[in-house]
Short mmCIF file of N, CA and C in Angstrom, two decimals:
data_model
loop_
_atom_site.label_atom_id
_atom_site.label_comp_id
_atom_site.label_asym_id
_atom_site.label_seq_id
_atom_site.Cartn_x
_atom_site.Cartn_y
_atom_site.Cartn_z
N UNK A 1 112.22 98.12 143.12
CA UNK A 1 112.00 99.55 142.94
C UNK A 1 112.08 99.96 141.47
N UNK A 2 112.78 99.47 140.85
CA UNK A 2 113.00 99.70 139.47
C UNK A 2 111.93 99.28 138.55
N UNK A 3 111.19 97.87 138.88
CA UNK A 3 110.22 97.72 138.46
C UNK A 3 108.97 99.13 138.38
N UNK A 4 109.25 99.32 139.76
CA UNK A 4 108.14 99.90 140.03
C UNK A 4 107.96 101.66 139.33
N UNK A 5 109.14 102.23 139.14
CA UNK A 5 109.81 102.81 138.10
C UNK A 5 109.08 102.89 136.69
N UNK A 6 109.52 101.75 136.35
CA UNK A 6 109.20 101.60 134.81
C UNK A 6 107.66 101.58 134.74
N UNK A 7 106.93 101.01 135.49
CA UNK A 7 105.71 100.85 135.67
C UNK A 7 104.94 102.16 135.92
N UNK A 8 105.58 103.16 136.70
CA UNK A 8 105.16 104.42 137.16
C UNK A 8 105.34 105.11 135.70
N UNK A 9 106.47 104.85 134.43
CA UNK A 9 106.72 105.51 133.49
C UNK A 9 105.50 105.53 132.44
N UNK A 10 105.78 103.70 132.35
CA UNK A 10 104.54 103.23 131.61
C UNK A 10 103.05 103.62 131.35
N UNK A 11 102.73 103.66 132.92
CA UNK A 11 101.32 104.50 132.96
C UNK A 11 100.91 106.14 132.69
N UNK A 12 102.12 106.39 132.77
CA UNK A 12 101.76 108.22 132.40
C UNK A 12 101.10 108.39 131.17
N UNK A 13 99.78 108.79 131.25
CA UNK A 13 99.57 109.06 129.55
C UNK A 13 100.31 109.47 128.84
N UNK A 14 101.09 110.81 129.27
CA UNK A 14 101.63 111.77 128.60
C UNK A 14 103.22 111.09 127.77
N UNK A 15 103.66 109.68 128.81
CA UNK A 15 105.31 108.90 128.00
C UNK A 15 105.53 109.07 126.85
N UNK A 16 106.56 109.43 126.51
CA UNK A 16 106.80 109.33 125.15
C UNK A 16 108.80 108.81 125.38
N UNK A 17 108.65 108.32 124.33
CA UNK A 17 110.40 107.64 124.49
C UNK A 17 110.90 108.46 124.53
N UNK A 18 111.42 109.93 123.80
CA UNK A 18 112.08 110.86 123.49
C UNK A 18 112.60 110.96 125.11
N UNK A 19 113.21 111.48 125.31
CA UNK A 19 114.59 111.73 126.85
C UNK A 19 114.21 113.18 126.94
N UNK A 20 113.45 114.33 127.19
CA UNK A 20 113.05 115.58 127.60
C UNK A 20 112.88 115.82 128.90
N UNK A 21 112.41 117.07 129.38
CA UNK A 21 112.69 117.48 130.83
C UNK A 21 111.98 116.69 131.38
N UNK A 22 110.52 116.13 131.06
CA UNK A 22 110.07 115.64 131.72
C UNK A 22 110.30 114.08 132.32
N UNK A 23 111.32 113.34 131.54
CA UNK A 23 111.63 112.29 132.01
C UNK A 23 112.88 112.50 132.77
N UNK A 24 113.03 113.44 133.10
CA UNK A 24 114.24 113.88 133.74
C UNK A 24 113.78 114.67 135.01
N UNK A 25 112.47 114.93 135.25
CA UNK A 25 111.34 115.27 136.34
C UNK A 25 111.41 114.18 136.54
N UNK A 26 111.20 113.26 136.44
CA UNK A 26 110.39 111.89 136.86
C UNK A 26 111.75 111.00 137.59
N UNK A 27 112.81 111.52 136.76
CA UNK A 27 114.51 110.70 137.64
C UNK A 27 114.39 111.25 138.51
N UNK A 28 114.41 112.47 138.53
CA UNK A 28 114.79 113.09 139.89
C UNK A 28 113.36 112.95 141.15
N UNK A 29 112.11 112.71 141.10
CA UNK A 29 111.75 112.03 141.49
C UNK A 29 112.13 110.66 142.35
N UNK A 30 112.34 110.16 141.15
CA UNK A 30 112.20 108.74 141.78
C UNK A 30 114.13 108.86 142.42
N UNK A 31 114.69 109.31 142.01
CA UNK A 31 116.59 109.52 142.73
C UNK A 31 116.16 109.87 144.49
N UNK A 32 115.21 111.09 144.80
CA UNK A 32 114.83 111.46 145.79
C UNK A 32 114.45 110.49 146.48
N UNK A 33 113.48 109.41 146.29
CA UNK A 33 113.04 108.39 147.20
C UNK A 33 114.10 107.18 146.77
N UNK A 34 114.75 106.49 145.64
CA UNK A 34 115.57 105.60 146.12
C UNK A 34 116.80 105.85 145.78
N UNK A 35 117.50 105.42 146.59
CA UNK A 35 119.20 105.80 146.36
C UNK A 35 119.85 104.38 145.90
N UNK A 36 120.47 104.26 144.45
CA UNK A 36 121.02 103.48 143.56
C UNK A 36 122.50 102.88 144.74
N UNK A 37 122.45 101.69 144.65
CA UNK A 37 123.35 101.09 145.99
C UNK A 37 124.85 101.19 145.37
N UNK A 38 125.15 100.98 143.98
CA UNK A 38 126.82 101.43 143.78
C UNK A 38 127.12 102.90 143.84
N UNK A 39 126.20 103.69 143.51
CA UNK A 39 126.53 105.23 144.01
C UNK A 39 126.31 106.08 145.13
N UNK A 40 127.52 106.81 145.06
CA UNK A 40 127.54 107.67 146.19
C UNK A 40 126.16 108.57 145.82
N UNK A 41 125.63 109.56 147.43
CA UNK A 41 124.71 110.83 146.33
C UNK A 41 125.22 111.69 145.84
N UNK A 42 126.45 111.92 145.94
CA UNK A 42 127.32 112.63 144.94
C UNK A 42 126.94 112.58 143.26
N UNK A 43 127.54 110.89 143.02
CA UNK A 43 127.37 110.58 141.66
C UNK A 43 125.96 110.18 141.44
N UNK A 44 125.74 110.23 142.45
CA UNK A 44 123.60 110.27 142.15
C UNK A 44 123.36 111.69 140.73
N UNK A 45 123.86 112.53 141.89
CA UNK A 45 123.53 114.48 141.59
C UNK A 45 124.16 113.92 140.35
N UNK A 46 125.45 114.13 140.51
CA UNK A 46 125.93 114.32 139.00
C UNK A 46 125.18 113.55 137.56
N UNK A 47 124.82 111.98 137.90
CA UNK A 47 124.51 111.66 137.04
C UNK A 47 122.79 112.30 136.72
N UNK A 48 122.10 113.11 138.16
CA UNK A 48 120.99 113.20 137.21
C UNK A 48 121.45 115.15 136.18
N UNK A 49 122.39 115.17 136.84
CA UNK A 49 122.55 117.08 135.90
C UNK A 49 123.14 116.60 135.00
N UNK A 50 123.64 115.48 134.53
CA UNK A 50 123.83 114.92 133.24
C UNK A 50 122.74 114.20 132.18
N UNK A 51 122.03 113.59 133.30
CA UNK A 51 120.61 113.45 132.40
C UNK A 51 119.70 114.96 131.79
N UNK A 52 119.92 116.08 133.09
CA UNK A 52 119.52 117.24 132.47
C UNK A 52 120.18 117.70 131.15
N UNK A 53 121.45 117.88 131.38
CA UNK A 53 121.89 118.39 130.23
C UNK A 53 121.54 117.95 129.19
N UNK A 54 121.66 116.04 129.03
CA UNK A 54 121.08 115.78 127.72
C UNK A 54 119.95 115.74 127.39
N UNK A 55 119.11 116.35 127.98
CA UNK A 55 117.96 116.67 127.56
C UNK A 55 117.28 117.46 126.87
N UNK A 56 118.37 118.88 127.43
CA UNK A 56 118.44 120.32 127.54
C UNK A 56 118.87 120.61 125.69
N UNK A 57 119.76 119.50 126.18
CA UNK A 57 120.54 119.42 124.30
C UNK A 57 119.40 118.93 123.29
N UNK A 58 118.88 117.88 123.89
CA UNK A 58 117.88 117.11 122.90
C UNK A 58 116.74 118.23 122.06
N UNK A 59 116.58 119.12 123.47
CA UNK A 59 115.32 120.39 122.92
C UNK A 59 116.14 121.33 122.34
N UNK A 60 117.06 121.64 122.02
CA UNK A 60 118.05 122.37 121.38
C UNK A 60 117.74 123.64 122.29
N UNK A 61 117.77 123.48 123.56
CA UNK A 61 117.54 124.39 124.10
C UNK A 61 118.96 125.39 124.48
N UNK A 62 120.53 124.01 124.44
CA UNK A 62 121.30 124.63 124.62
C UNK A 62 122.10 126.02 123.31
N UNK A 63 121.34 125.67 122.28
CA UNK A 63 121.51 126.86 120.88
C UNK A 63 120.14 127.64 120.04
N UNK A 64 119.44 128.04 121.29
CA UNK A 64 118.16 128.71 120.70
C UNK A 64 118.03 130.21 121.21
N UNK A 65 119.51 130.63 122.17
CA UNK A 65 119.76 132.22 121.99
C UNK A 65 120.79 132.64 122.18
N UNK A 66 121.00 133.61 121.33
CA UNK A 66 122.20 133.98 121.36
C UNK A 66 122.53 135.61 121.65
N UNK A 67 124.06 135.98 122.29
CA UNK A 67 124.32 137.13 122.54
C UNK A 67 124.51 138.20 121.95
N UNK A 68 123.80 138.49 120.25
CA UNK A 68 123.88 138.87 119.66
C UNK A 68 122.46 139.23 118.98
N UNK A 69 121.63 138.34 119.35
CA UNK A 69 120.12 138.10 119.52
C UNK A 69 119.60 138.15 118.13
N UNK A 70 121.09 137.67 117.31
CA UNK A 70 120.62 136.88 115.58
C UNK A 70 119.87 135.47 115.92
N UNK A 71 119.11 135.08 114.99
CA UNK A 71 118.82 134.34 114.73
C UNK A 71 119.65 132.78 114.81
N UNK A 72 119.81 132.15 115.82
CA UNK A 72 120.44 130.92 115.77
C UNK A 72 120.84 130.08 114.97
N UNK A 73 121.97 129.48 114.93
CA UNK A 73 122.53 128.56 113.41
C UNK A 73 121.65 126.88 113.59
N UNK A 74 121.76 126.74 114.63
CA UNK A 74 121.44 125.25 115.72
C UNK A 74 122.66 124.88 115.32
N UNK A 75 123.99 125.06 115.28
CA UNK A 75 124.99 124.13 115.38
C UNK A 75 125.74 124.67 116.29
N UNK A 76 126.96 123.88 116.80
CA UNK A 76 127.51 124.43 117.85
C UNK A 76 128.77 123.10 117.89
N UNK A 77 129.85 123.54 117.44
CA UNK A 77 131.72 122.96 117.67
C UNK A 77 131.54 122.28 118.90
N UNK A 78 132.45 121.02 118.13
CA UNK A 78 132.29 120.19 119.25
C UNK A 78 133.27 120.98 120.77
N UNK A 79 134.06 121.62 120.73
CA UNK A 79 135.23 122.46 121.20
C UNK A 79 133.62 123.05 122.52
N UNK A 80 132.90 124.21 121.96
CA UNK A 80 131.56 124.77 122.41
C UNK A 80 130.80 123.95 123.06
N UNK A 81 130.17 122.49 122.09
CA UNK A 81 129.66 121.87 123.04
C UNK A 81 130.13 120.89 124.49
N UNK A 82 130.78 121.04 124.66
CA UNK A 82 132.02 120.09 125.79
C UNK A 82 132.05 121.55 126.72
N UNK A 83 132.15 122.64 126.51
CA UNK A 83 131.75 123.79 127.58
C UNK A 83 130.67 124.23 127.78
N UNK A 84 129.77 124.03 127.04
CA UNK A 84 128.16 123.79 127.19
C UNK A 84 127.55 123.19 128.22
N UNK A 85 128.40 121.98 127.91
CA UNK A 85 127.75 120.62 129.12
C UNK A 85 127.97 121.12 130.21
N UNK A 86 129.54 121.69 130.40
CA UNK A 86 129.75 122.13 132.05
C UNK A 86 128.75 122.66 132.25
N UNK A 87 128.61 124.03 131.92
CA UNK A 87 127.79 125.03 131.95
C UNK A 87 126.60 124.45 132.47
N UNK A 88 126.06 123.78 132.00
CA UNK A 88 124.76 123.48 132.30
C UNK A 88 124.75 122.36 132.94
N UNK A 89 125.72 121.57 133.32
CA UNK A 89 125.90 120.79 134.94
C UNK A 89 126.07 121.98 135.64
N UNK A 90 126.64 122.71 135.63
CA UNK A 90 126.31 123.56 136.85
C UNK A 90 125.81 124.19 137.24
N UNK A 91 124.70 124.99 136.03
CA UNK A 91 123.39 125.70 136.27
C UNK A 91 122.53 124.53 137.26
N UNK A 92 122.43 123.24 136.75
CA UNK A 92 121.78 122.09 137.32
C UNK A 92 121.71 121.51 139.12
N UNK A 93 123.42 121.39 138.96
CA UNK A 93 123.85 121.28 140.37
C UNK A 93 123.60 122.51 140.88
N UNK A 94 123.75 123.35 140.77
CA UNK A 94 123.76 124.51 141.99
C UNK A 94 121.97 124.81 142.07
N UNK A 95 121.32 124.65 141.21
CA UNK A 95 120.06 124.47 141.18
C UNK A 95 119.39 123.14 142.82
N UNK A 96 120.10 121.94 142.22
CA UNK A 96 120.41 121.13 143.58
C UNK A 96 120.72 121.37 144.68
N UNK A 97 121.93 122.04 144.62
CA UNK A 97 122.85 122.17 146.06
C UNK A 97 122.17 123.14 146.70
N UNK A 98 120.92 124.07 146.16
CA UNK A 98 120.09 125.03 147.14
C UNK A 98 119.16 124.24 147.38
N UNK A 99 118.82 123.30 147.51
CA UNK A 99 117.84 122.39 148.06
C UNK A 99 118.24 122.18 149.35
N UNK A 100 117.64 122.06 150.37
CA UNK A 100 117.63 121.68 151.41
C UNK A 100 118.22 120.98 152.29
N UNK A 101 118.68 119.67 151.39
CA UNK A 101 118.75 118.52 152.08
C UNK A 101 120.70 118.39 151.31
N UNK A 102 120.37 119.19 150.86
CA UNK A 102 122.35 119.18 150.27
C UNK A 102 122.91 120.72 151.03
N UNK A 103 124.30 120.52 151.56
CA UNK A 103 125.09 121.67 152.46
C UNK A 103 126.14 121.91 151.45
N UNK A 104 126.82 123.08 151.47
CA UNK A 104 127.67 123.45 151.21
C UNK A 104 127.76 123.79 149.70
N UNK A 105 128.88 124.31 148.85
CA UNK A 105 129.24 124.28 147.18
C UNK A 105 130.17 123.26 146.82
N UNK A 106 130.60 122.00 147.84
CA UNK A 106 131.36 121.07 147.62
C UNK A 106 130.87 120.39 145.97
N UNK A 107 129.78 119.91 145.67
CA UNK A 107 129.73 119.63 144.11
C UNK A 107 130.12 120.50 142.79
N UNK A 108 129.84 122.11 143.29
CA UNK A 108 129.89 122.84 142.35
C UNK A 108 131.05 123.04 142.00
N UNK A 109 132.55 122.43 143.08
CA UNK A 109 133.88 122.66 142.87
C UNK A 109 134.25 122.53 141.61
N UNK A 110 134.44 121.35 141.61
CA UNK A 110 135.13 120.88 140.24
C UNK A 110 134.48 121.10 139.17
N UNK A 111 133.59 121.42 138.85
CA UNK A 111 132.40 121.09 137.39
C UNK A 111 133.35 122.65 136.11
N UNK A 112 133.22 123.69 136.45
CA UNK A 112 133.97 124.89 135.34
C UNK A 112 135.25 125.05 136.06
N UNK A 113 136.43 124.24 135.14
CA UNK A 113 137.58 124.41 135.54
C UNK A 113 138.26 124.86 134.42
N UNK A 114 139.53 124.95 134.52
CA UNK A 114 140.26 125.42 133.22
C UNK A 114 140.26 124.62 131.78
N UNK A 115 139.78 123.48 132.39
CA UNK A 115 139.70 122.42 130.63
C UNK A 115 138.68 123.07 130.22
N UNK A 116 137.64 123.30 130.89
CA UNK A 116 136.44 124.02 130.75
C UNK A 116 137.14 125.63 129.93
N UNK A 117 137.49 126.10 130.31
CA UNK A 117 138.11 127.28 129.35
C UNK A 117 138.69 126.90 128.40
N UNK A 118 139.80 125.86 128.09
CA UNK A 118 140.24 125.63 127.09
C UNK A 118 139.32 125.26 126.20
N UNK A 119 138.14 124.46 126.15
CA UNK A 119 137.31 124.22 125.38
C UNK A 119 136.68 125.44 124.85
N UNK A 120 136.14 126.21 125.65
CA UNK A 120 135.82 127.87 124.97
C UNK A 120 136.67 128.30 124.11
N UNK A 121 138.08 128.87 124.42
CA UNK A 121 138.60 128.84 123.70
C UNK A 121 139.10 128.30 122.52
N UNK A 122 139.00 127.06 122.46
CA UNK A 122 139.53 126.51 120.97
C UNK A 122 137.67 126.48 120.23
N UNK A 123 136.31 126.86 120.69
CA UNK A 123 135.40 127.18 119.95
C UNK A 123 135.55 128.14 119.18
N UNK A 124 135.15 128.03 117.82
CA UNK A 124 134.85 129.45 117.02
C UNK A 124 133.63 129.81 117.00
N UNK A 125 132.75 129.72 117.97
CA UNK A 125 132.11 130.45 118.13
C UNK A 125 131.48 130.65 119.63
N UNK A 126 132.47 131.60 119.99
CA UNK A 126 132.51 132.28 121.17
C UNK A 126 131.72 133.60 121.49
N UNK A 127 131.26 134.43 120.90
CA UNK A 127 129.98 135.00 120.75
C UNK A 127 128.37 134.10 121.47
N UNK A 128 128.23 133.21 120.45
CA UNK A 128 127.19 131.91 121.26
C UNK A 128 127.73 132.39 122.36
N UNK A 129 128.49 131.20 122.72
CA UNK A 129 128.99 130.57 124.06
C UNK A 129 128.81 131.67 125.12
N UNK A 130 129.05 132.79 124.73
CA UNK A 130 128.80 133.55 125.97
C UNK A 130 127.69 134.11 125.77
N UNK A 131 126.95 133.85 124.99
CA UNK A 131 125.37 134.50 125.20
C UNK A 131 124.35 133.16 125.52
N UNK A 132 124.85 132.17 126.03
CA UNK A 132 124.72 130.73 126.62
C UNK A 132 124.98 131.02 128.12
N UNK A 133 125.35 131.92 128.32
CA UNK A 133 125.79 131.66 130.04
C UNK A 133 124.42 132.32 130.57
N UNK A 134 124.22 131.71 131.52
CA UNK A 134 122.92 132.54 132.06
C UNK A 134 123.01 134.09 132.82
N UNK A 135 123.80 134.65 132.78
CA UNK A 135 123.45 136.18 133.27
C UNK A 135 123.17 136.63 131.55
N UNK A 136 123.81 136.18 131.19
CA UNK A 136 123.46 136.83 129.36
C UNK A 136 122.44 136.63 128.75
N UNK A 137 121.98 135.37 128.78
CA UNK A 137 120.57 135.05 128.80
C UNK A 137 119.36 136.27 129.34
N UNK A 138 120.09 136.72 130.72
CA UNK A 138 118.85 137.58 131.42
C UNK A 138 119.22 138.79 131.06
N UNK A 139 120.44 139.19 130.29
CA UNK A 139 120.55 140.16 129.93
C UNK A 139 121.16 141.27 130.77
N UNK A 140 121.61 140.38 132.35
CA UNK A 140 121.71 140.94 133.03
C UNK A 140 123.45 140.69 133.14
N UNK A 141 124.68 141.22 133.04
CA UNK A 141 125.62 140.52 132.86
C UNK A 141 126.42 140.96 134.25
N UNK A 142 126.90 139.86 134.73
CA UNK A 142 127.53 140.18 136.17
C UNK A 142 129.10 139.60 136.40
N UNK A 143 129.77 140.41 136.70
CA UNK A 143 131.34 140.32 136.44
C UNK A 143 131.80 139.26 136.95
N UNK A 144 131.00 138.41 138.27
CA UNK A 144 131.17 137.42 139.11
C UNK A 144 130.79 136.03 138.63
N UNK A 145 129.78 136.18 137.60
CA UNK A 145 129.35 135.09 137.21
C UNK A 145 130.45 135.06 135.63
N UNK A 146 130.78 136.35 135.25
CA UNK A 146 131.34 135.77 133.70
C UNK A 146 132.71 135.76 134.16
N UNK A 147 133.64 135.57 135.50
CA UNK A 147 134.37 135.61 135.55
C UNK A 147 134.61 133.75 136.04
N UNK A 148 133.79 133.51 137.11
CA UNK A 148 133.35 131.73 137.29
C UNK A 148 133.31 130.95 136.32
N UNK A 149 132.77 131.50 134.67
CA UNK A 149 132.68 131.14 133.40
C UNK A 149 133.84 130.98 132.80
N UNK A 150 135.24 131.84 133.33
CA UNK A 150 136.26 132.32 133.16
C UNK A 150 136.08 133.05 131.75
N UNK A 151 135.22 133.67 131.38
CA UNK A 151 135.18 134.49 130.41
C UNK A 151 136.68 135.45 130.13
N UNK A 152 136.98 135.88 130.46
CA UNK A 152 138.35 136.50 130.46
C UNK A 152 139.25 135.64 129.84
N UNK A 153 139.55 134.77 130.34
CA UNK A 153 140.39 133.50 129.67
C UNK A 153 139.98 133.28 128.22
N UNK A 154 139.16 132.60 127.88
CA UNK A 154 138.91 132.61 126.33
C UNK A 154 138.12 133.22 125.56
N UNK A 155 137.58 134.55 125.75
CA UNK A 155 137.36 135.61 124.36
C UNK A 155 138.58 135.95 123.92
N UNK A 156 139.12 135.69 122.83
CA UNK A 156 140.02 136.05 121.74
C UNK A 156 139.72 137.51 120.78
N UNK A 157 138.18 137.50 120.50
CA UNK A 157 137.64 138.55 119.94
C UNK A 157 138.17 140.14 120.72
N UNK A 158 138.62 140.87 120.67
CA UNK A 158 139.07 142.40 121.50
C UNK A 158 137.82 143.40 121.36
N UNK A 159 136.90 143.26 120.18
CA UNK A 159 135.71 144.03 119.91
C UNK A 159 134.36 143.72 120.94
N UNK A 160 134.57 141.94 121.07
CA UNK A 160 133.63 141.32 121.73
C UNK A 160 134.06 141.58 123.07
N UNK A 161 135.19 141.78 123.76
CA UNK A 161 135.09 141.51 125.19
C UNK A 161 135.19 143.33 125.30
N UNK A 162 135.45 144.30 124.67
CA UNK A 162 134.99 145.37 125.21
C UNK A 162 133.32 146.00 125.18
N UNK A 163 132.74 144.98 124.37
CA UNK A 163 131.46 145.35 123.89
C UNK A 163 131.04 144.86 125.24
N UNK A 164 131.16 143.47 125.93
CA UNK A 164 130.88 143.12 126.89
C UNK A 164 131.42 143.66 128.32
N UNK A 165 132.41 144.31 128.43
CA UNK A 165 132.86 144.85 129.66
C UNK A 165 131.72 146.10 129.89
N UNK A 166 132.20 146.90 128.26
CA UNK A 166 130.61 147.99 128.26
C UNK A 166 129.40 147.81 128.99
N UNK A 167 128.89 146.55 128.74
CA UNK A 167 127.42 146.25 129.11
C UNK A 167 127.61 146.12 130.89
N UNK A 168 128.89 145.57 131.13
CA UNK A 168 128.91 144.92 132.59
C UNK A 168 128.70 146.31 133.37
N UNK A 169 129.86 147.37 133.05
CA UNK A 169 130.01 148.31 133.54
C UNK A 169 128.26 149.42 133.22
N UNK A 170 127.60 149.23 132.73
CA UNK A 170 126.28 150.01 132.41
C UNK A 170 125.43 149.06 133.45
N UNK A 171 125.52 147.64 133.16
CA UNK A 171 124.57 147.21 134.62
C UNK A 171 124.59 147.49 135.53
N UNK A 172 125.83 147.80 135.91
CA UNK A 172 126.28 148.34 137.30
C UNK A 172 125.65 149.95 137.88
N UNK A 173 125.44 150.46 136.47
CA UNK A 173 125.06 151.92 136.15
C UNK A 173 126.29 152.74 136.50
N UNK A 174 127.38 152.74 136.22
CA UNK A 174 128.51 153.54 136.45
C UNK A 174 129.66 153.80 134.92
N UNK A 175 130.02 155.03 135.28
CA UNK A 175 130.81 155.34 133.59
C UNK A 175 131.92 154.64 133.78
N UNK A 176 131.83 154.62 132.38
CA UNK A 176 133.06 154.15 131.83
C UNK A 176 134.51 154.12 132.23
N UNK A 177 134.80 155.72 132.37
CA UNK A 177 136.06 156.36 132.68
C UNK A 177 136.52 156.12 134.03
N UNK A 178 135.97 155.78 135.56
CA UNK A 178 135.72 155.43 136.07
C UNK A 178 135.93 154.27 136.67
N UNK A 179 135.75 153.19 135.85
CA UNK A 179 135.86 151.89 135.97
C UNK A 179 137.01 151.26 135.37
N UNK A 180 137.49 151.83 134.29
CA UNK A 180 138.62 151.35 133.51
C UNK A 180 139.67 150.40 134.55
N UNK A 181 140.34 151.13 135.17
CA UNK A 181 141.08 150.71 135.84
C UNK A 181 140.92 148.93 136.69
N UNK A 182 139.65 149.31 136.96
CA UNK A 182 139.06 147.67 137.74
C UNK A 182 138.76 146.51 137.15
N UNK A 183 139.03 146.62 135.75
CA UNK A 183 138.29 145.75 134.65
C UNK A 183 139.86 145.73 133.80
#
């Protein structure tokens, strides 16, 4: 099967060595029809939302917007990138786990845990990082998702997390005065 793999790679006009989404289309492909005999499909999933991520990284896709909607540095603390990765194993997996043929949020357990916050936190640049999470991305910011992020836990900034409670509480379309209390 593996042969047959490489051979399927080989012939694509389009191959190129570089590791991008599209060879990471083509794992997950070929993961779907054969299942690797020392892994569970557990560590199947995981290892291909790890092939995503590094991919994701390769296109610098994980530092090309930010919550502030300056102009990007492309660098990003190693502290940032190690909560990055979660992040985007789990945009990945849960992307998976609505597939069909997978039940439950049993993968998505473990992936943003508190090491996962500690790493935010010891980033200095936490601004990024939370304009990296995908409700921020859409601009759309939702108290449920930046709380899963554990956003609360590591913004240090007091300017930044009321600027952001602001926005949460306006998506919602409800005042300020109002809401204080719940936030």
């Amino acid at each position: 099967e593996l042969n047959k793999f490489r051979r399927e790679l080989l012939s694509n006009r389009n191959w190129s060595p570089a590791f991008d989404s599209r060879m990471v289309d083509l794992l997950v492909d070929y993961f779907q029809r054969v299942r690797l005999s020392n892994l569970t499909s557990l560590e199947q999933m995981y290892l291909l939302a790890l092939a995503d991520t590094l991919a994701n990284a390769s296109n610098d896709s994980l530092s090309n917007q930010t919550y502030s909607g300056e102009k990007p540095t492309n660098t990003m603390d190693d502290c940032g990138l190690r909560f990055l990765i979660d992040v985007q194993r789990y945009i990945y997996l849960s992307r998976m786990v609505s597939l069909p043929n997978m039940q439950g949020n049993s993968p998505l357990k473990h992936i943003i845990t508190s090491a996962s916050y500690a790493w935010a936190f010891h980033s200095d640049l936490q601004e990024d990082l939370l304009g990296m999470l995908p409700c921020m991305i859409k601009n759309k910011p939702i108290w449920s998702e930046l709380q899963l992020f554990g956003v609360g836990w590591w913004i240090r900034n007091k300017s930044l997390i009321t600027k952001l409670f602001e926005k949460v509480i306006k998506a919602k379309k409800k005042k300020i005065s109002k809401c204080a209390n719940v936030y």
